[in-house]
Each structure stands twice: as C-alpha cells, then as structure tokens.
Amino acid sequence: METAEFDRLKSDFLRTRFERWAAIICSIVVALSYLLLLVLLYLFVDLLVSRGMVGQYSQLNPARQSAFAAEWERRSEAERTEAIQRLTDNADIVKRLAAGKPEPAPTMGEWEQRWRAGIYLSLRECVNPEAAETFLPNGSTLADDQAQRVGVLALVARERNRWPGKIVGWVASWNSWMWRTTGPDGANVRYLTGLFLLAFVIAVVRGLLVAALAYLASVVTLDIVTRIRRALYLHTYRLGSLAIRTAGPEEPINLFTKQTDAVGDAVRASLVTSYRSPVLVIGLLVLILVVNFWLAVSFLLLAFLVWLIGGQVAAHFRREARLGTRQSESSLALLVESLGLLRLVKCYQMERFNQNRVERQLAELGRSGWRKLRGDALSRPLLGAVALIAGVALCYLAGRAVLAEEFSVAGLVAMAVALVALLPPIADWFNAQRKLRRGREAAAAITEFLARRGDAAEAVDAEYLPALTSRLEFRAVRVEDPGTGETILENVSFAVPAGARVAIVGPDLLQRRALIDLIPRFIDPNSGEVRIEDKNIRWVTHESLRAQVASVRQDDWIFTDTVANNIGCGDPQYNLPQIIEAAKLAHAHQFIEKLPYGYETVVGEHGKSLKLGERFRLALARALLRDPSILIVEEPSGPVDEDTLALLDDTLERASSGRTIIFLANRLSTLRSSDRVFLLRDGHLEASGTHRDLWQNNEYYRRLQMVADATAEATTIKE
C-alpha cells in the first residue's frame, strides 16, 4: 500500500520526466562503464603478463598438451594440411604433420609446428584471416620473439575454446588496432596505447555521466520536493485550523520538513542507486563467473558462509550491545536518582539502605556495561575474522587454479577487483532500500494529509457581506475535530450585538479558539450556523467576510520580515504613512523608532528579538490598519509589564468605537470592562453575563478565575 502511494505521489508531482529518464539512463550507463573499465583492466594485466606472446607448445603442462592433441585430431585433414603449408613448403613434412597419429611418434619440434598451425586456424575462426596472417607474417616460422608479439591475439589463442575467447575474438575482428603489427615491438605498443586511450575516454565519459546523474537527480528531487511542499502549504490553508490535528501545527510542519525530505531522499535514491547498484552487482557477478566459474561459485559459497556464521553471530553481539546500552542508561539514571536523595537519606537515617541500593545499582551497571562493551568489541572483529579466513581460503583456491593453468593472473586480478568492487554497490543498495522504506512511509502520511477535505470552501454563488451593523450570532453550533472525531463544541448558541465588547473564557483553549475560528471561516461547523447581518456566512464571499474580521492570535503575532511588512503584510494598498498611523494607534511607533533601522528592521524568530508586549502591539497595529468591523483579540498569556498593559488598554479603548471586539481574555481587567462574558465548559456554553453576574452566581467561574489569578501571580513572582 505504501509503495503504491509513493508511486502515486511521484506520478502526481513529478513534472521533469525527461530529466528522470535521463537520470535513469545515466545511472545504468555509469554502472556499465565501470564494468567496461574492469574488462580493460583484465586486458591490460593479461598483456603485461603474457607480453602479447602466444607461447610455445613445450611451455604447456601435460594436461594442456593432451587437450591440444585432442583438438588437433578433431580438425579435418584439409584444415591441418592448409595450416601446415603456411609454416613450410616441404611436402613430406606437410603430409607427415597433417596426419592424425603419424608413425613414428612426432618429435617435440613437430608438435611445435602443429601448435602454431592450430593457433593459426583458431585465430582465423575466432578473429579473421587477416589476424591469422598477422600471426604468421610472410610465412615466418616465428623463430624470433618480435613476430609473436601479437597483442590481443595472444589472449584469443589461450581462450580459444571458451566463449570469452570467442567474444574477445569477435571484438578484435572489428578493431584491428588490437593486433595489427607496427614497428619492432609488434602489436603490443599499439594495443597498449589503444587500451589506455579507451580507458581514458571511458573514465572521462563516466565522470561526466556521474556529474550529470547527480545534477539530473537533484533537479528531479528538488522539483518533486518543491511541488509537494507547495501542495502541503496550499492544502494546509484550505483545510482550516481544526483539520490540522489537535497536536497543533507540528503535523503540517513535520510533513513540510522531515517527511518531504524523506520522500526527496527516496526519489534521489531510486534514481541514483536503485538502477545503478543492481546493474553493477549483476554485471560484476557475471564477470566473476566468466573469468572462472568454479572459483566464482566457491566465492559465493564462502560469502554465504561468512554471512551465515560471521554475519549472524556479529548481529547477535550487536543486539547485545544495544541491549547493554539501554540497560546501562537505565542503571545510570537510577544511580543519579540515588545521588539526589542526600537530604532524604540523612533525614530518615537511610544510609545503610541507600548504600545497599547503590551497590546493587553499581553491580547492575557493571553487568550491563560489560554486555555493551563485549558486544561492541566482538561484533566487528568477529565478522572481520570470518571474512579474513574466507579470503585466505579463496586465495588458496585461486593460487591452485593459477598453478594448474586453469586461471590466468589477469583473471585473478580482475576477479579480486570485482570482488572488492561488489561491496560498495551492495552497501549503497541496502542504504537506498532504507531510504525508500522511509520515503514510502512519508509518502503515505503526505497522501493521507492531502486527501483530507476542508469544509470552508466558498460557494459558487456567494454574496458580498457588508460591514457588521446589527449582530453576530451563533446558532446551535457543533464542531468536531476532523482528525479524531472528538466533539469540541456542542450546541453553542449566543448573539453578540454590533459594537459590543465580549470575552470568551474557559479552561480549554482549543474550544475557545475553535469558536472564534468559525467567524472568519477558518473552519465551518459540522452543524448549526454562524450569521452576520442575518446572513449565513457559508454563503458569503471569503474576501468580503475576512475584510470585516481581523484576528490577533498569540501564535502568529509576528513573522520574520521588516516591521513595515509585519504591519502592512506586503499589501501595496497600504503605504508607509498609513502603517505609521496604525502603529501609533497601537502605541508601537515609539519602540519601532528605537529599532536599528526603524520600520525596515527585520524582526521575528530569525531577526531582531522583541518583547512579548512589543510583538502584541505590532499584531494589533496590523489588525487596526485594516479597520475591521469585528476585532478578535487573544490576550497575552505571559507576563507583560504594567506600562505596556496600560498602553494596550488605551489602544483597545480607542479602537472599540464603532467596532465589535471579541476577547480570548486572560486578564481580570478585560473581563470587568467587557459588556458580556461567555463561559465555555466541556464544549458547551455553560453561562453568560457580566463579570459581576458570573462571579456572584457561578461557582465554576469563580474557581476558574481564582486559578487564573494564582497562576498569573506565580508567573509574575518568577519573572
């Protein structure tokens, strides 16, 4: 399921499809280029070891001589005669050497002639007649060493009966530079130069492809990550505050950062590693099997034993180390607690008891510490020891094969390099699988979030809402948390006359915020309705509604930008003089003028730090600049000095003229100055009235205010 959601996310948000396919092709070609370099390494080492010479019959071991004799017998008499004629014009010698088993038995010199004739025929079959003629230039008997320096033909001659020799021969038939003789060194220098140039070109191309792969993968990753983040941003604002779970903004922030990064890492891994590593691993295994099948099988069996014995035992010790670490942390925490019992121990004369506890805890800490150290000390060395033993055994088998001439030194070097080269792609593949697993989990979370439906959509035939002149009314409002289905508000009904100052109080901030979020339609009620000017706000335009409502919320007072942008929000209809007037009305102009750059000073979390009261006044200036008919104010819950509170009271007093103000009140003075107080409890409207009425008639309200006063006093003392 998670895999399908990850693929769906890529399908929906990936637009750089050309770059994606180009990255996949680059990834595969990079792996293939590495395999080509290994093949060139094999050819290079073979040239250095053999010096491009075929060798003589007398240098073969008895098994190879017997194999050649059988090979010679399988050839037709016409082929044998033709080949011998290329070595000598003596008819008697041709007739005798071309025979299958002449009597008397041929001498070693005669077998040398047959050997050269057989190599001539093999080169003609595996490469082409011209290459075979190069092996015997101008009818030469190959008495001199220079005539035997035939480049790649020496490898073709040795591997003539195996399919790798046939493949090399086919390649050589199209590349005469690998065997054509030039100068006193035969074909070797030209062949070596060609190998160098080819390796140089492949290395350069591979380097460019690796850079291109990194660039293309980055383009694709950044494109999909940017699109996902844009979708999350837009969807978050479409959903409304309650559609983001009650945990608060942490969920969209986590999706926006960690989860999206996990998807990006998975996309990058799928492009860079998911294609390259399997191709490289399969190619290396094929290359190892081609070089020497049985030795490769022996290696795979040894690798399996290393994993079965060393890997599993090492994994056991690693688990022991992790368990020991957790136990050590727990024991250490208990010891720290015992150290903190000094006064209790002295007061109740618990010295002996506590000493015994500490001794037990020290013993447990020692056991867990030994478990941890033993696991850390044995896991890696044990795996290394098993791998070393397997490597020694593999070297022994390879040495036996080389001595028996079943395996060349060049093949041994190529196999060793291929075996070492297997480790990085396997490790990269496992790392990529881990990233893909995390990416699939993140994709599932992102897909679930993007699938949520927001309720506060604007109707197609929505009306324009004029300024509030009569009343704001809540009718049987019911609100549920869309994440959990839990009821937040239930059957809440009350009315607020235009121009009134009202306060909403209650023990649950989520319920109070849900109530005020209904007014600008950040959320919609599950049932019931909110009416302004006797119009259901579901059927009015967002623009006209939010032009009449300004909200001053504690969790979004300011953001990182200039003071001017914090107040004007970058809206070009508000010029600097208007912004300054709003700041003066909120009593913010005085401290703004003292900032390093005045209204151009960058403030916020990543800018100039402001006090709580200063942040609140900037938010008030932002709201007052828009001259709303409904002002929602969440009062600061932290400590604010008396001078600032006096300025805030003055601001709100002057701003209340002709304006409806709804407070999420945290101060007693606000409750006293409010025309009406609404008490929310357990999602219901429990009571309403003036502060005096509620204080006299509602015990829960009195208890709530006493707790609030005690908390405020304790905070003030602490400050």
XYZ file of C-alpha atoms in Angstrom:
719
model
C 0.000 0.000 0.000
C 2.795 2.400 0.933
C 4.639 1.552 -2.294
C 1.530 2.402 -4.322
C 1.177 5.738 -2.512
C 4.836 6.548 -3.118
C 4.432 5.782 -6.833
C 1.234 7.820 -6.894
C 2.985 10.760 -5.277
C 5.753 10.612 -7.891
C 3.198 10.336 -10.676
C 1.164 13.299 -9.404
C 4.004 15.682 -8.599
C 6.795 14.721 -10.972
C 6.917 17.038 -13.972
C 10.564 16.676 -15.009
C 10.005 13.364 -16.750
C 12.768 13.887 -19.318
C 15.293 14.533 -16.559
C 14.054 11.441 -14.697
C 14.566 9.126 -17.653
C 17.888 10.789 -18.447
C 18.985 10.167 -14.843
C 17.944 6.504 -15.068
C 19.880 6.064 -18.326
C 22.913 7.813 -16.831
C 22.708 5.577 -13.781
C 22.704 2.408 -15.887
C 25.466 3.646 -18.218
C 27.632 4.602 -15.222
C 27.382 1.013 -13.951
C 28.135 -0.418 -17.397
C 31.125 1.902 -17.819
C 32.590 0.570 -14.581
C 32.247 -2.967 -15.920
C 33.971 -1.894 -19.150
C 36.855 -0.482 -17.133
C 37.204 -3.825 -15.346
C 37.279 -5.589 -18.707
C 40.002 -3.199 -19.874
C 41.889 -3.877 -16.628
C 41.748 -7.588 -17.397
C 43.083 -6.984 -20.923
C 45.801 -4.682 -19.564
C 47.045 -7.152 -16.942
C 46.913 -10.014 -19.447
C 49.080 -8.006 -21.870
C 51.638 -7.263 -19.165
C 51.821 -10.870 -18.002
C 51.840 -12.547 -21.409
C 53.676 -9.690 -23.200
C 51.362 -10.395 -26.134
C 53.057 -13.695 -26.918
C 51.209 -16.945 -27.571
C 53.881 -19.142 -26.063
C 55.295 -22.458 -27.191
C 53.967 -25.970 -27.076
C 56.786 -27.035 -24.760
C 55.598 -24.481 -22.164
C 52.201 -26.179 -21.823
C 51.585 -28.585 -18.972
C 50.751 -32.204 -19.845
C 47.027 -31.646 -19.444
C 47.051 -28.710 -21.863
C 49.223 -30.684 -24.324
C 46.770 -33.581 -24.235
C 43.877 -31.190 -24.748
C 45.601 -29.682 -27.795
C 46.313 -33.133 -29.212
C 42.611 -33.970 -28.981
C 41.765 -30.617 -30.544
C 44.183 -31.285 -33.423
C 42.659 -34.693 -34.055
C 39.165 -33.207 -34.287
C 40.178 -30.977 -37.179
C 39.783 -32.223 -40.737
C 42.822 -33.299 -42.714
C 42.248 -30.445 -45.166
C 42.425 -27.873 -42.382
C 45.529 -29.413 -40.932
C 47.221 -29.565 -44.355
C 46.388 -25.953 -45.152
C 47.721 -24.730 -41.823
C 50.964 -26.717 -42.021
C 51.572 -25.381 -45.546
C 51.601 -21.868 -44.042
C 54.591 -22.983 -41.965
C 56.669 -24.935 -44.532
C 56.866 -25.741 -48.241
C 58.281 -29.256 -47.658
C 55.615 -31.666 -48.948
C 56.850 -34.612 -46.899
C 56.776 -32.641 -43.705
C 53.316 -31.303 -44.557
C 51.977 -34.802 -45.164
C 53.520 -36.249 -42.026
C 52.495 -33.369 -39.668
C 48.961 -33.192 -41.083
C 48.347 -36.851 -40.277
C 46.324 -37.626 -37.147
C 48.803 -40.015 -35.437
C 51.869 -40.489 -37.659
C 54.371 -43.259 -37.088
C 56.897 -42.977 -35.663
C 55.644 -40.564 -32.944
C 56.267 -36.890 -33.777
C 59.112 -35.075 -32.098
C 58.706 -32.009 -29.854
C 59.703 -29.807 -32.799
C 56.962 -31.322 -34.922
C 54.413 -30.696 -32.145
C 55.598 -27.094 -32.064
C 54.754 -26.842 -35.758
C 51.326 -28.354 -35.133
C 50.766 -25.990 -32.204
C 51.451 -22.951 -34.353
C 49.288 -24.329 -37.132
C 46.436 -24.934 -34.689
C 46.727 -21.385 -33.312
C 46.650 -20.069 -36.883
C 43.397 -21.934 -37.552
C 41.851 -20.762 -34.249
C 42.696 -17.135 -34.950
C 41.216 -17.428 -38.418
C 37.993 -18.793 -36.926
C 37.743 -16.507 -33.871
C 39.004 -13.273 -35.450
C 39.550 -13.213 -39.223
C 42.046 -14.434 -41.850
C 43.977 -11.165 -41.725
C 44.612 -11.578 -37.997
C 45.705 -15.173 -38.600
C 48.122 -13.949 -41.278
C 49.472 -11.428 -38.766
C 50.319 -14.348 -36.514
C 52.364 -15.847 -39.391
C 53.616 -12.807 -41.338
C 55.229 -13.606 -44.713
C 55.248 -17.306 -43.998
C 57.502 -16.855 -40.999
C 58.258 -19.826 -38.765
C 58.097 -17.482 -35.794
C 61.650 -18.096 -34.755
C 62.000 -14.534 -33.486
C 60.129 -13.105 -30.484
C 59.059 -9.988 -32.335
C 56.792 -11.924 -34.643
C 54.950 -13.388 -31.624
C 54.050 -10.012 -30.068
C 50.526 -10.027 -31.448
C 48.601 -8.019 -28.818
C 45.142 -9.347 -28.043
C 45.616 -12.360 -30.314
C 47.635 -13.993 -27.549
C 44.563 -13.867 -25.275
C 42.308 -15.151 -28.043
C 44.712 -18.043 -28.628
C 44.761 -19.058 -24.972
C 40.964 -18.757 -24.530
C 40.092 -20.097 -27.987
C 37.991 -22.982 -26.701
C 35.998 -20.897 -24.199
C 33.266 -18.454 -25.071
C 35.099 -15.423 -23.536
C 37.828 -16.036 -26.123
C 35.228 -16.079 -28.852
C 33.772 -12.770 -27.600
C 37.217 -11.141 -27.454
C 37.938 -12.524 -30.918
C 34.718 -11.059 -32.288
C 35.625 -7.655 -30.807
C 39.155 -7.951 -32.227
C 37.752 -8.695 -35.693
C 36.281 -5.174 -35.718
C 39.274 -3.460 -34.105
C 42.465 -4.205 -35.967
C 44.468 -1.836 -33.731
C 44.322 -4.564 -31.091
C 46.519 -6.934 -33.127
C 47.976 -5.203 -36.205
C 51.793 -5.276 -36.117
C 53.652 -1.947 -36.280
C 57.354 -1.482 -35.610
C 59.850 -3.654 -33.806
C 57.553 -4.227 -30.802
C 54.900 -5.947 -32.878
C 51.311 -5.094 -31.954
C 51.849 -4.655 -28.210
C 52.606 -0.936 -28.002
C 49.747 -0.023 -30.291
C 47.433 -2.344 -28.379
C 48.543 -0.891 -25.013
C 48.093 2.660 -26.292
C 44.646 1.802 -27.566
C 43.673 0.329 -24.193
C 44.921 3.470 -22.456
C 43.029 5.817 -24.763
C 39.869 3.743 -24.494
C 40.123 3.627 -20.682
C 40.821 7.363 -20.603
C 37.768 8.128 -22.741
C 35.537 5.824 -20.683
C 36.839 7.355 -17.435
C 36.169 10.885 -18.717
C 32.726 9.957 -20.017
C 31.945 8.153 -16.768
C 32.998 11.189 -14.750
C 30.756 13.410 -16.875
C 27.896 10.938 -16.526
C 28.316 10.791 -12.739
C 28.166 14.590 -12.625
C 25.180 14.599 -14.976
C 23.475 11.933 -12.855
C 23.979 13.995 -9.699
C 22.653 17.098 -11.463
C 19.627 15.366 -13.010
C 18.768 13.553 -9.780
C 18.972 16.866 -7.926
C 16.720 18.548 -10.499
C 14.111 15.794 -10.233
C 14.329 15.658 -6.432
C 14.093 19.418 -5.967
C 11.216 19.618 -8.429
C 9.105 16.977 -6.700
C 10.019 18.240 -3.205
C 9.116 21.821 -4.158
C 5.810 20.736 -5.653
C 4.936 18.610 -2.623
C 5.756 21.473 -0.257
C 3.687 23.878 -2.335
C 0.763 21.438 -2.261
C 1.113 20.982 1.510
C 1.225 24.744 2.015
C -1.862 25.390 -0.089
C -3.767 22.435 1.349
C -2.949 23.474 4.901
C -4.579 26.832 4.277
C -7.537 25.202 2.554
C -8.198 22.855 5.452
C -8.551 25.305 8.292
C -7.111 25.156 11.760
C -9.053 22.167 13.088
C -8.434 19.957 10.091
C -4.841 20.101 11.237
C -4.920 17.760 14.153
C -5.190 18.853 17.707
C -1.456 18.340 18.137
C -1.205 21.789 16.604
C 0.977 22.932 13.714
C 3.528 20.169 14.351
C 1.845 17.808 11.888
C 1.993 20.038 8.778
C 5.442 21.272 9.822
C 6.666 17.692 10.134
C 5.143 16.834 6.749
C 6.590 20.002 5.237
C 10.123 19.281 6.500
C 11.094 15.773 7.608
C 8.530 13.765 5.662
C 9.029 15.688 2.432
C 12.803 15.395 2.829
C 12.341 11.634 3.289
C 10.379 11.472 0.023
C 13.105 13.520 -1.681
C 15.820 11.195 -0.383
C 13.825 8.202 -1.603
C 13.347 9.729 -5.061
C 17.050 10.509 -5.294
C 17.987 7.019 -4.123
C 15.612 5.482 -6.669
C 17.341 7.419 -9.453
C 20.971 7.172 -8.335
C 21.153 3.754 -6.679
C 18.103 1.619 -7.433
C 19.186 1.135 -11.050
C 22.959 1.513 -10.852
C 23.625 -0.845 -7.931
C 21.643 -3.873 -9.237
C 23.154 -3.467 -12.718
C 26.639 -3.166 -11.244
C 26.203 -6.110 -8.863
C 24.749 -8.372 -11.575
C 27.442 -7.288 -14.012
C 30.231 -7.934 -11.522
C 28.827 -11.374 -10.673
C 28.593 -12.233 -14.370
C 32.161 -11.015 -14.881
C 33.379 -13.127 -11.964
C 31.579 -16.178 -13.331
C 33.015 -15.587 -16.797
C 36.586 -15.311 -15.511
C 36.388 -18.631 -13.649
C 33.066 -20.287 -12.997
C 34.038 -22.753 -10.274
C 36.179 -20.278 -8.402
C 33.280 -17.814 -8.529
C 30.939 -20.480 -7.182
C 33.435 -21.139 -4.389
C 33.482 -17.434 -3.575
C 29.693 -17.255 -3.428
C 29.582 -20.262 -1.118
C 32.230 -18.689 1.121
C 30.330 -15.395 1.093
C 27.190 -17.238 2.146
C 29.110 -18.920 4.983
C 30.523 -15.547 6.061
C 27.007 -14.147 6.183
C 25.563 -17.238 7.865
C 28.243 -17.629 10.512
C 30.013 -14.313 10.903
C 27.124 -12.032 9.992
C 24.534 -13.670 12.199
C 26.883 -14.061 15.169
C 28.021 -10.467 14.754
C 24.368 -9.374 14.574
C 23.760 -11.216 17.852
C 26.591 -9.333 19.535
C 25.342 -6.032 18.077
C 21.926 -6.704 19.584
C 23.641 -7.493 22.871
C 25.484 -4.166 22.647
C 22.252 -2.226 22.050
C 20.525 -4.017 24.924
C 23.502 -3.357 27.183
C 23.416 0.319 26.219
C 19.748 0.636 27.181
C 20.321 -1.199 30.458
C 23.348 0.986 31.218
C 21.311 4.134 30.658
C 18.561 2.844 32.957
C 21.050 1.847 35.690
C 22.858 5.158 35.414
C 19.573 7.037 35.765
C 18.864 5.114 38.985
C 22.318 5.971 40.305
C 21.763 9.643 39.564
C 18.478 9.429 41.451
C 20.278 7.834 44.413
C 22.778 10.686 44.441
C 19.885 13.130 44.671
C 18.476 11.538 47.826
C 21.048 13.150 50.111
C 18.621 15.086 52.297
C 16.087 12.265 52.409
C 18.782 9.752 53.431
C 20.121 11.986 56.163
C 16.680 12.917 57.429
C 15.421 9.353 57.725
C 18.808 7.772 58.531
C 18.708 5.624 55.376
C 22.498 5.448 54.906
C 22.792 1.650 55.022
C 19.641 1.089 52.947
C 20.692 3.569 50.294
C 24.258 2.235 50.263
C 22.912 -1.237 49.544
C 20.728 0.180 46.752
C 23.714 1.937 45.240
C 25.818 -1.235 45.416
C 23.102 -3.198 43.605
C 22.781 -0.458 41.015
C 26.566 -0.364 40.523
C 26.614 -4.134 40.057
C 23.792 -3.908 37.503
C 25.580 -1.044 35.748
C 28.746 -3.157 35.607
C 26.909 -6.142 34.108
C 25.135 -4.031 31.514
C 28.361 -2.171 30.768
C 30.176 -5.458 30.198
C 27.357 -6.580 27.930
C 27.673 -3.374 25.915
C 31.477 -3.449 25.692
C 31.527 -7.154 24.815
C 29.036 -6.628 22.021
C 30.916 -3.614 20.631
C 34.277 -5.365 20.968
C 33.305 -8.684 19.357
C 30.768 -7.885 16.641
C 33.009 -6.156 14.105
C 36.258 -8.127 14.773
C 34.364 -11.418 14.583
C 32.883 -10.561 11.220
C 36.284 -9.369 10.031
C 37.961 -12.576 11.216
C 35.465 -14.814 9.416
C 35.781 -12.717 6.268
C 39.599 -12.893 6.501
C 39.527 -16.690 6.832
C 37.231 -16.885 3.811
C 39.570 -14.583 1.892
C 42.611 -16.747 2.731
C 40.734 -19.843 1.564
C 39.724 -18.086 -1.638
C 43.341 -17.025 -2.289
C 44.443 -20.633 -1.842
C 41.872 -21.884 -4.340
C 42.806 -19.113 -6.786
C 46.518 -19.979 -6.424
C 45.838 -23.644 -7.166
C 43.862 -22.652 -10.255
C 46.662 -20.363 -11.499
C 49.340 -23.029 -10.953
C 47.209 -25.556 -12.819
C 46.915 -23.042 -15.693
C 43.148 -23.134 -15.347
C 43.171 -19.495 -14.396
C 45.326 -16.581 -15.526
C 46.966 -13.934 -13.405
C 44.951 -11.322 -15.282
C 41.770 -13.187 -14.406
C 42.856 -13.333 -10.768
C 43.435 -9.561 -10.677
C 40.142 -8.830 -12.417
C 38.275 -11.163 -10.056
C 39.910 -9.614 -6.977
C 38.998 -6.109 -8.105
C 35.461 -7.229 -8.963
C 35.047 -8.860 -5.557
C 36.203 -5.724 -3.771
C 34.016 -3.608 -6.049
C 30.960 -5.650 -5.047
C 30.877 -4.236 -1.523
C 30.070 -0.527 -2.238
C 27.073 -1.156 -4.554
C 25.644 -3.741 -2.151
C 26.013 -1.289 0.754
C 24.523 1.501 -1.407
C 21.622 -0.749 -2.355
C 20.792 -1.554 1.273
C 21.072 2.139 2.151
C 18.791 3.003 -0.763
C 16.254 0.413 0.396
C 16.236 2.019 3.831
C 15.656 5.443 2.294
C 12.937 4.037 0.042
C 11.201 2.456 3.038
C 11.236 5.769 4.892
C 10.131 7.556 1.745
C 7.172 5.208 1.301
C 6.108 5.777 4.910
C 6.423 9.536 4.431
C 4.504 9.361 1.137
C 1.665 7.552 2.920
C 1.488 10.299 5.561
C 1.601 13.072 2.938
C -1.031 11.377 0.764
C -3.340 10.945 3.765
C -2.955 14.617 4.657
C -3.569 15.812 1.102
C -6.657 13.591 0.902
C -8.355 15.404 3.787
C -11.211 17.613 2.796
C -11.587 21.145 4.027
C -15.091 22.354 4.805
C -14.605 26.080 4.408
C -14.970 26.251 0.636
C -16.536 29.278 -0.972
C -19.911 28.771 -2.603
C -20.181 29.415 -6.317
C -22.985 31.973 -5.868
C -21.566 33.533 -2.675
C -22.843 37.012 -1.745
C -20.986 40.123 -0.687
C -21.089 40.761 3.086
C -21.443 44.373 4.242
C -19.923 45.652 7.481
C -21.483 44.461 10.738
C -24.164 46.891 11.938
C -26.656 44.694 13.801
C -25.302 41.497 15.355
C -23.147 38.401 15.125
C -24.987 35.201 16.011
C -24.081 31.570 16.693
C -26.970 29.128 16.234
C -26.662 25.584 17.665
C -23.066 25.312 16.525
C -21.410 21.918 16.706
C -17.736 21.358 15.820
C -15.782 18.086 15.651
C -12.054 17.516 15.387
C -11.675 16.109 11.843
C -8.628 14.128 12.931
C -10.119 12.254 15.884
C -13.865 12.820 15.522
C -13.955 14.189 19.063
C -16.614 16.825 19.735
C -15.084 20.225 20.516
C -18.193 22.406 20.597
C -21.743 21.175 21.130
C -24.963 23.166 20.613
C -23.396 26.578 21.247
C -25.842 29.447 20.717
C -25.471 33.132 21.579
C -25.535 36.541 19.914
C -23.145 39.496 20.054
C -24.594 42.938 19.307
C -22.668 45.181 16.961
C -20.217 47.447 18.802
C -20.123 45.240 21.920
C -17.048 44.135 23.857
C -17.362 40.473 24.810
C -14.997 37.974 26.385
C -14.820 34.218 25.954
C -13.390 32.240 28.857
C -12.989 28.571 29.665
C -10.401 26.014 30.715
C -9.833 24.613 27.206
C -8.009 26.948 24.818
C -8.793 24.673 21.858
C -12.537 25.142 22.385
C -12.223 28.919 22.644
C -10.054 29.122 19.543
C -12.425 26.846 17.630
C -15.277 29.228 18.446
C -13.519 32.338 17.148
C -12.146 30.440 14.099
C -15.739 29.999 12.969
C -16.158 33.741 12.439
C -13.631 34.240 9.581
C -14.444 30.708 8.340
C -11.079 29.213 9.090
C -13.314 26.235 9.862
C -17.005 25.510 9.346
C -19.347 23.972 11.932
C -20.377 20.364 11.450
C -23.916 21.522 12.210
C -25.538 24.815 13.052
C -24.577 28.129 11.531
C -22.852 31.434 12.141
C -24.725 34.528 10.956
C -23.569 38.110 10.414
C -26.178 40.690 9.492
C -28.595 37.736 9.478
C -26.613 36.136 6.632
C -25.222 32.636 6.953
C -21.505 33.201 6.401
C -21.309 29.932 4.410
C -22.973 31.842 1.564
C -20.834 34.990 1.556
C -17.519 35.537 -0.194
C -14.319 34.914 1.713
C -12.941 38.268 0.631
C -15.856 40.338 1.953
C -16.056 38.286 5.183
C -12.362 38.488 6.021
C -12.256 42.147 5.150
C -14.621 42.641 8.111
C -12.761 40.358 10.544
C -9.246 40.854 11.912
C -7.667 38.371 14.290
C -4.832 38.940 16.763
C -3.674 35.452 17.732
C -0.884 34.694 20.168
C 0.723 32.034 17.961
C 1.104 34.295 14.914
C 1.740 37.803 16.214
C 4.797 38.446 14.033
C 6.864 36.704 11.371
C 10.434 37.141 10.174
C 10.371 40.258 7.994
C 10.572 44.018 8.309
C 8.346 45.866 10.753
C 6.607 47.567 7.827
C 5.801 44.214 6.189
C 4.663 42.773 9.519
C 2.074 45.535 9.780
C 1.205 46.006 6.113
C 1.644 42.325 5.122
C 3.159 43.456 1.839
C -0.200 44.821 0.642
C 0.538 47.696 -1.790
C -2.709 49.500 -0.879
C -1.167 50.440 2.480
C 1.625 52.992 2.250
C 4.179 53.812 4.937
C 2.279 56.816 6.418
C -0.780 54.605 6.925
C 1.375 51.921 8.531
C 2.906 54.507 10.869
C -0.552 55.798 11.873
C -1.671 52.257 12.713
C 1.495 51.763 14.745
C 0.825 54.991 16.641
C -2.736 53.884 17.392
C -1.349 50.612 18.815
C 1.341 52.540 20.795
C 4.028 50.714 18.789
C 5.584 53.709 17.000
C 7.755 54.697 19.964
C 9.665 51.417 20.264
C 9.787 50.953 16.454
C 11.638 54.270 16.131
C 14.273 52.954 18.543
C 14.983 49.848 16.466
C 18.255 49.846 14.440
C 16.535 50.518 11.100
C 13.135 51.703 12.262
C 10.334 50.301 10.143
C 12.864 48.495 7.926
C 14.255 46.456 10.819
C 13.840 42.701 10.330
C 12.100 41.227 13.371
C 10.878 37.759 14.267
C 12.438 34.442 15.140
C 15.304 34.933 12.678
C 15.589 38.690 13.100
C 15.588 41.279 15.857
C 14.083 39.864 19.040
C 11.115 41.748 20.508
C 9.465 41.621 23.897
C 6.092 39.965 24.310
C 4.242 43.293 24.649
C 6.002 44.701 21.581
C 5.026 41.700 19.485
C 1.436 42.037 20.640
C 1.330 45.732 19.730
C 2.652 45.017 16.232
C -0.125 42.456 15.763
C -2.665 44.998 16.976
C -1.315 47.585 14.522
C -1.696 45.048 11.701
C -5.343 44.464 12.638
C -6.215 48.129 13.143
C -4.672 49.115 9.803
C -7.464 47.199 8.061
C -10.215 48.956 10.053
C -12.316 45.772 10.609
C -15.827 45.817 11.972
C -15.035 42.685 14.076
C -11.771 42.523 16.001
C -10.752 39.241 17.656
C -8.027 39.621 20.286
C -6.276 36.809 22.130
C -4.596 38.443 25.100
C -1.002 37.602 26.015
C -0.770 34.682 28.410
C 2.770 35.539 29.506
C 3.932 38.322 31.836
C 3.574 41.862 30.484
C 4.756 44.930 32.395
C 2.158 47.341 33.796
C 3.144 50.211 31.483
C 2.596 48.040 28.427
C -0.748 46.825 29.767
C -1.842 50.425 30.277
C -0.897 51.220 26.675
C -2.798 48.176 25.439
C -5.901 49.130 27.418
C -5.739 52.623 25.957
C -5.370 51.222 22.440
C -8.320 48.879 22.804
C -10.430 51.621 24.366
C -9.817 53.934 21.427
C -10.203 51.101 18.880
C -13.532 49.938 20.292
C -15.517 52.869 18.947
C -17.932 51.522 16.307
C -16.237 48.128 16.381
C -17.202 44.744 17.821
C -14.369 43.263 19.883
C -14.200 39.636 20.978
C -11.548 38.788 23.572
C -9.991 35.486 24.462
C -9.467 37.014 27.858
C -6.622 36.255 30.229
C -6.863 39.379 32.456
C -9.389 40.288 35.099
C -9.489 43.927 33.934
C -10.621 42.773 30.468
C -13.434 40.716 31.977
C -14.592 43.657 34.071
C -14.637 46.021 31.082
C -16.482 43.573 28.822
C -20.168 44.016 28.158
C -20.689 40.275 28.338
C -18.661 37.181 29.265
C -19.329 33.749 27.767
C -18.158 30.698 29.731
C -17.337 27.536 27.742
C -17.064 24.257 29.617
C -16.738 20.784 28.092
C -17.716 22.167 24.701
C -20.963 23.721 25.924
C -21.908 27.297 26.693
C -22.365 26.961 30.438
C -23.151 30.560 31.330
C -23.103 34.129 30.067
C -23.495 37.552 31.618
C -21.379 40.328 33.037
C -18.324 39.543 35.079
C -20.140 40.592 38.269
C -23.118 38.325 37.497
C -20.961 35.294 36.793
C -18.770 35.920 39.847
C -21.784 36.025 42.083
C -23.844 33.236 40.539
C -21.429 30.691 39.008
C -19.120 28.746 41.302
C -17.130 27.222 38.421
C -16.425 30.695 37.021
C -15.169 31.881 40.431
C -12.902 28.849 40.757
C -11.598 29.349 37.227
C -10.721 32.977 37.902
C -9.022 32.178 41.199
C -6.828 29.590 39.484
C -6.013 32.091 36.736
C -5.120 34.794 39.262
C -2.899 32.402 41.237
C -1.100 31.340 38.060
C -0.584 34.953 36.962
C 0.774 35.897 40.397
C 3.184 32.942 40.413
C 4.410 33.863 36.943
C 4.954 37.473 38.000
C 6.934 36.410 41.084
C 9.047 34.074 38.980
C 9.786 36.819 36.491
